PDB file of C-alpha atoms in Angstrom:
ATOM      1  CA  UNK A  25      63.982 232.672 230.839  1.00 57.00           C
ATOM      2  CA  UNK A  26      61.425 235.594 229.840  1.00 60.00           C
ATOM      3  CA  UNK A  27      63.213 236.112 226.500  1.00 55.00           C
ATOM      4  CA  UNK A  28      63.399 232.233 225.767  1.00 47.00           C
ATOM      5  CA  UNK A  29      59.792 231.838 225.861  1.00 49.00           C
ATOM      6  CA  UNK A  30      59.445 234.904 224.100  1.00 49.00           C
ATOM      7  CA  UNK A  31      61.656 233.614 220.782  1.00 50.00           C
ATOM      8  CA  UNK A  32      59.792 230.422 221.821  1.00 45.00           C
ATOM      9  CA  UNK A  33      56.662 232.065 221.158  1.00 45.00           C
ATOM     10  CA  UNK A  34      57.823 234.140 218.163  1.00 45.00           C
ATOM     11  CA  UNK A  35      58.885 230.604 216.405  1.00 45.00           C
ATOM     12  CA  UNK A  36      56.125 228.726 216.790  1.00 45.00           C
ATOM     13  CA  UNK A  37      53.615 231.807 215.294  1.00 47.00           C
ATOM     14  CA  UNK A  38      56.288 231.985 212.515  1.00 46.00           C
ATOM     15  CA  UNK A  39      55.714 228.533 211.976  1.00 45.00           C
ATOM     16  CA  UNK A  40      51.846 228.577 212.256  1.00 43.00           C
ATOM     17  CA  UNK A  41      51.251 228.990 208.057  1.00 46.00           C
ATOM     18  CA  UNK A  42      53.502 225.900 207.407  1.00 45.00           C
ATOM     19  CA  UNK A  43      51.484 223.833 209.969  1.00 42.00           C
ATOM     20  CA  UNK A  44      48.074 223.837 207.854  1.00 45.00           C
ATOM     21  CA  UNK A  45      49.700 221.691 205.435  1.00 49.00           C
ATOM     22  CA  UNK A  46      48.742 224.668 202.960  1.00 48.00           C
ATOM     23  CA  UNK A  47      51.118 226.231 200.241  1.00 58.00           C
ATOM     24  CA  UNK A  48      51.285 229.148 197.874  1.00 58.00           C
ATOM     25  CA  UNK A  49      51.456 226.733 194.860  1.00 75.00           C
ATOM     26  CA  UNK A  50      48.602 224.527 195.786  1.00 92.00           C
ATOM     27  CA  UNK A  51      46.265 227.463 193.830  1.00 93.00           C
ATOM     28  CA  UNK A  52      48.200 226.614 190.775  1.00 93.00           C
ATOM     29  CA  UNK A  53      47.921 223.082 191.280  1.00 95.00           C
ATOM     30  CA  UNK A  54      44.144 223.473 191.876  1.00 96.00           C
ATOM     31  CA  UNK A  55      43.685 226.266 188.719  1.00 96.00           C
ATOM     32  CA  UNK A  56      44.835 223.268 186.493  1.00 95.00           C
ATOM     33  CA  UNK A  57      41.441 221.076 187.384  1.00 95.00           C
ATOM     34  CA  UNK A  58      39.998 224.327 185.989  1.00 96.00           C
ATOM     35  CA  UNK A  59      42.126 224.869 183.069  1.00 96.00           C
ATOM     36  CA  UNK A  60      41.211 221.311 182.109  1.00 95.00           C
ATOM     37  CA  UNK A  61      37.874 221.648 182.870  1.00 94.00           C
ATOM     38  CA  UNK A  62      37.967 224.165 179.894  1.00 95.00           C
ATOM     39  CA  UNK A  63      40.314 222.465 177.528  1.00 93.00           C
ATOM     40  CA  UNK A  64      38.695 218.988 177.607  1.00 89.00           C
ATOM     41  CA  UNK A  65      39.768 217.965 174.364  1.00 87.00           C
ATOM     42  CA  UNK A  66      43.184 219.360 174.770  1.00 90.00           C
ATOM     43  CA  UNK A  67      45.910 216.258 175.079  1.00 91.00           C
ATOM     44  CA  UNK A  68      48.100 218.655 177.319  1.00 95.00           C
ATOM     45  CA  UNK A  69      45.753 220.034 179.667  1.00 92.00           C
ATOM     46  CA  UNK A  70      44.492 216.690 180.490  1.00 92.00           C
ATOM     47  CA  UNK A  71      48.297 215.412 180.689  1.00 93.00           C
ATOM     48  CA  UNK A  72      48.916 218.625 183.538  1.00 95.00           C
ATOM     49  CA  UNK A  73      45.713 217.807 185.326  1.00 94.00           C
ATOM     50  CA  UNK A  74      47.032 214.033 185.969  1.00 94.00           C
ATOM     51  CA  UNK A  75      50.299 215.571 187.245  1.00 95.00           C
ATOM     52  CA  UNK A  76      48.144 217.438 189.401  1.00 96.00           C
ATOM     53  CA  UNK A  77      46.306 214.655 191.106  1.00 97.00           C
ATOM     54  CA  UNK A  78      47.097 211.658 193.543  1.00 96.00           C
ATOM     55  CA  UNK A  79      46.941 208.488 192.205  1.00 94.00           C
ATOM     56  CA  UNK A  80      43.985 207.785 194.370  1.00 95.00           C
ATOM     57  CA  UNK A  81      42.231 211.063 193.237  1.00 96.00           C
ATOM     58  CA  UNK A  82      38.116 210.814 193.956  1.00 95.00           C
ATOM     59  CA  UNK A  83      35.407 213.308 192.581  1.00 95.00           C
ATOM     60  CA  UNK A  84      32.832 213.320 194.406  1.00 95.00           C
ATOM     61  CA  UNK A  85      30.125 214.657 192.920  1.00 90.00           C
ATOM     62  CA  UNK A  86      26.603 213.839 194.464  1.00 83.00           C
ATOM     63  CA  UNK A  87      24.905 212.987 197.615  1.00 79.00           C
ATOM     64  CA  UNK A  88      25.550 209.424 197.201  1.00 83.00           C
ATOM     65  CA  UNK A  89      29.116 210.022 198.530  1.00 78.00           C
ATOM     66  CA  UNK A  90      30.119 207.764 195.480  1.00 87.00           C
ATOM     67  CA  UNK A  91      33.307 208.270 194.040  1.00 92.00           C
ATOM     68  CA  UNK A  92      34.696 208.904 190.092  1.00 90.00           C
ATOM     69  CA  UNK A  93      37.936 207.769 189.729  1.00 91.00           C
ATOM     70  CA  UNK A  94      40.360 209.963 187.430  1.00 91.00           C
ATOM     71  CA  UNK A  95      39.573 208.127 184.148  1.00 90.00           C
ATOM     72  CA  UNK A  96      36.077 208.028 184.849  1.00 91.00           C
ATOM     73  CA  UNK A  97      36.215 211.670 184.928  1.00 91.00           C
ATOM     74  CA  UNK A  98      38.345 212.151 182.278  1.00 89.00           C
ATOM     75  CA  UNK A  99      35.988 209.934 179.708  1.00 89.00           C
ATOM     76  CA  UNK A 100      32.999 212.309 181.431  1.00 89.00           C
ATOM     77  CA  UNK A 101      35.000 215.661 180.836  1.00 89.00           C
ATOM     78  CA  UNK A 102      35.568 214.298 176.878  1.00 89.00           C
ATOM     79  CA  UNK A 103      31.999 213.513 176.364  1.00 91.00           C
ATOM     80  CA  UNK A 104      31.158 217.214 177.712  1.00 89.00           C
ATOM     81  CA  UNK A 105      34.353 218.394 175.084  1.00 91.00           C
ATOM     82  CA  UNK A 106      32.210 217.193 172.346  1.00 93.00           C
ATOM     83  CA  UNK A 107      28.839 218.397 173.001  1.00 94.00           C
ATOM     84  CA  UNK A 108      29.491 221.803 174.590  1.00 94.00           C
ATOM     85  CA  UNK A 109      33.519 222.752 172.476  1.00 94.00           C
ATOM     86  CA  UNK A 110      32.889 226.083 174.032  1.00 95.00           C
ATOM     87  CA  UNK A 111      32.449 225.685 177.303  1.00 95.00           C
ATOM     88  CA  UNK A 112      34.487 227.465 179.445  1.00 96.00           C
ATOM     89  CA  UNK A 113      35.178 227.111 183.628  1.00 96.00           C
ATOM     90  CA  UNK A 114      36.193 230.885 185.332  1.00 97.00           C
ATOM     91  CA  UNK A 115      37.540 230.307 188.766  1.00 97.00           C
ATOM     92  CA  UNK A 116      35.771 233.438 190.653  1.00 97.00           C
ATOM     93  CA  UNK A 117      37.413 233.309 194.243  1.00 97.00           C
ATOM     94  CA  UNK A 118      39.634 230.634 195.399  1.00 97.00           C
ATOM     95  CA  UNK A 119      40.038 230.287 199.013  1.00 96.00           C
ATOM     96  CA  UNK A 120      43.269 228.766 201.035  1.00 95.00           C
ATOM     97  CA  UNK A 121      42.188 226.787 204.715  1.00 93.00           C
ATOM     98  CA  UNK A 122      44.608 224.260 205.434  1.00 92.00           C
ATOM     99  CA  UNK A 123      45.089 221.487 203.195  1.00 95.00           C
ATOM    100  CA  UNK A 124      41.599 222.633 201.312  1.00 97.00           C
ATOM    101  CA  UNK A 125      41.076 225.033 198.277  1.00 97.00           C
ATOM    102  CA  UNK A 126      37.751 226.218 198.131  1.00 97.00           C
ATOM    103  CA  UNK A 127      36.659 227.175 194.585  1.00 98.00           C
ATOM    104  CA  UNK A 128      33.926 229.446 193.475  1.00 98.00           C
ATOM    105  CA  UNK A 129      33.482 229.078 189.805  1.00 97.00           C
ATOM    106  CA  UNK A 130      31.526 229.835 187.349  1.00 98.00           C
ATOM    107  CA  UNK A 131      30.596 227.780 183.580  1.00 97.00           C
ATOM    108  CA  UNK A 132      29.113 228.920 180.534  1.00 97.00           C
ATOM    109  CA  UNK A 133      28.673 227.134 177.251  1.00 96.00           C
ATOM    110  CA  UNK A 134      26.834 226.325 174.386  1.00 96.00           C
ATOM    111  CA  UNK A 135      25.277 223.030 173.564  1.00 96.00           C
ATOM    112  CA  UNK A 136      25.695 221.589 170.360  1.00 94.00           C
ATOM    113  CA  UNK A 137      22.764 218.779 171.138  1.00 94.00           C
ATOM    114  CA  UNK A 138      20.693 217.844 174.078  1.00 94.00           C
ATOM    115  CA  UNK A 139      21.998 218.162 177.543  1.00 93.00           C
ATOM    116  CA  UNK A 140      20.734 215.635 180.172  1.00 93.00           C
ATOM    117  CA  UNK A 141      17.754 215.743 177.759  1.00 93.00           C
ATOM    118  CA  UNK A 142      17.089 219.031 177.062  1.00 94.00           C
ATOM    119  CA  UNK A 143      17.161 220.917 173.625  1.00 92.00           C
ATOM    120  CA  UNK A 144      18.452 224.348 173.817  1.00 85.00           C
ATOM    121  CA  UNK A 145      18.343 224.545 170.020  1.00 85.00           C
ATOM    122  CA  UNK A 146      21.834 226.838 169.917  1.00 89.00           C
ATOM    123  CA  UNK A 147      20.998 228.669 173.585  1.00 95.00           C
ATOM    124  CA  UNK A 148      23.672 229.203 175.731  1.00 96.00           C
ATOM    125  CA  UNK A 149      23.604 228.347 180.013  1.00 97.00           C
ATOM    126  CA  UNK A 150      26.078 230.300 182.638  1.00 98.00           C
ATOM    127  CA  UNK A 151      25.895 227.894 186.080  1.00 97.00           C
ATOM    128  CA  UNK A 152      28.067 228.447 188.912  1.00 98.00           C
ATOM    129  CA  UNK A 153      29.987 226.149 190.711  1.00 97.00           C
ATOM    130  CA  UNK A 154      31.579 225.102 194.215  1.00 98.00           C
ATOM    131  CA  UNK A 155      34.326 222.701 194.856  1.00 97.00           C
ATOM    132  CA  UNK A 156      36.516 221.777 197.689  1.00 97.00           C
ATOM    133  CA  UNK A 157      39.608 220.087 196.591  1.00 98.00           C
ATOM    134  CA  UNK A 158      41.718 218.532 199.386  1.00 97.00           C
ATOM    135  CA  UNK A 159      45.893 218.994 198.826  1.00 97.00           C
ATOM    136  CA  UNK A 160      48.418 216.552 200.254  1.00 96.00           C
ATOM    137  CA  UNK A 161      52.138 216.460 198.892  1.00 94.00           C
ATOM    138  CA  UNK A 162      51.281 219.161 196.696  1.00 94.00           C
ATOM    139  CA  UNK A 163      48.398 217.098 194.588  1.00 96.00           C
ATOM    140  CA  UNK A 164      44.794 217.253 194.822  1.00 97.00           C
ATOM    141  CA  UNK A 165      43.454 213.983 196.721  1.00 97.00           C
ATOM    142  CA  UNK A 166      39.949 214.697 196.794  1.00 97.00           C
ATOM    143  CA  UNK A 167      37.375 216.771 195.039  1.00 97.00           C
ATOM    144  CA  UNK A 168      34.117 217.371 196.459  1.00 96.00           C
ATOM    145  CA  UNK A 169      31.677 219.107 193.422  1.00 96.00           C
ATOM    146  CA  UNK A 170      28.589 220.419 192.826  1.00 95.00           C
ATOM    147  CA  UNK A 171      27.446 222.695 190.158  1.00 95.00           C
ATOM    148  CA  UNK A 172      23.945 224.490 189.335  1.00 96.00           C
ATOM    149  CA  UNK A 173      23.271 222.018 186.342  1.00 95.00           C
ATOM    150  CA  UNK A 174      19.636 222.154 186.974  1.00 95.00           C
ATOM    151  CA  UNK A 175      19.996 226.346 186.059  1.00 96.00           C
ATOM    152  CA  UNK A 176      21.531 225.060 183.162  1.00 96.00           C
ATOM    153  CA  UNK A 177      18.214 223.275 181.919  1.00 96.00           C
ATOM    154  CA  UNK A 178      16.491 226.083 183.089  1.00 96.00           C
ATOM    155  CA  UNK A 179      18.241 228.340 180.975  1.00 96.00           C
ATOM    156  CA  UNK A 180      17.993 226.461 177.265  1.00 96.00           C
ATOM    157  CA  UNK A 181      14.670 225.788 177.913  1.00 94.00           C
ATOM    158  CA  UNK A 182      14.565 229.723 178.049  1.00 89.00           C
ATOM    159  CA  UNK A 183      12.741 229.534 181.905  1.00 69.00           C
TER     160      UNK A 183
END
């Protein structure tokens, strides 16, 4: 009986990893938000990020708890293609807990025109980010967002 509860035991902490719901691949389904992120104007990344989401997918990027759907943040992510064509997303440490990936990122770009207002005339910002992206059936569900945008203004008004 001692030996049965022992293999008993020996299973179940075996069997601990693949009870969070969490997966080696669901980094590389969570670097393509990133990739994407960087490649706004690229017709394939956006075509391996939608592969990479649920149907259902919500950014949530505020305190309103209000939700952008996909599209929504795909017509955003063009918009920021075309004023900033440099702008770049660098995934700095990414985190594994259960069904969450937990992103530390950072952005730099240039503007090529006002940003939320702002004239940088040709500066250049560096913000960081942090994003929780919740995984089920190996696709991001949920993406809760913020990033240091105010920094941003900061920076090209050269504060």
């Amino acid at each position: 009986m001692k030996a049965y509860k022992m293999i008993l035991a020996a299973a179940a902490i075996a069997l601990l990893p693949l009870s969070t719901g969490a997966r080696a691949d669901d980094k590389a389904t969570v670097q393509t938000f990133y990739d994407f992120l960087s490649n706004a104007g690229s017709a394939t990344h956006a075509k391996k990020f939608k592969s990479s989401i649920s149907g259902d997918w919500k950014s949530i990027g505020d305190y309103s708890g209000k939700s952008k759907s996909a599209g929504a943040f795909a017509g955003q992510l063009g918009f920021f293609a075309k004023l900033i064509p440099n702008l770049k997303w660098k995934v700095e440490e990414m985190i594994q807990a259960g069904d969450r990936v937990i992103v530390r990122g950072r952005a730099a770009g240039t503007p090529k025109g006002p940003l939320f207002g702002v004239n940088g005339k040709g500066k250049s910002f560096e913000i960081m980010s942090i994003e929780i992206h919740t995984i089920k059936d190996k696709k991001i569900v949920k993406t809760y967002h913020i990033e240091d945008w105010a920094g941003a203004l900061r920076q090209l008004k050269g504060k």
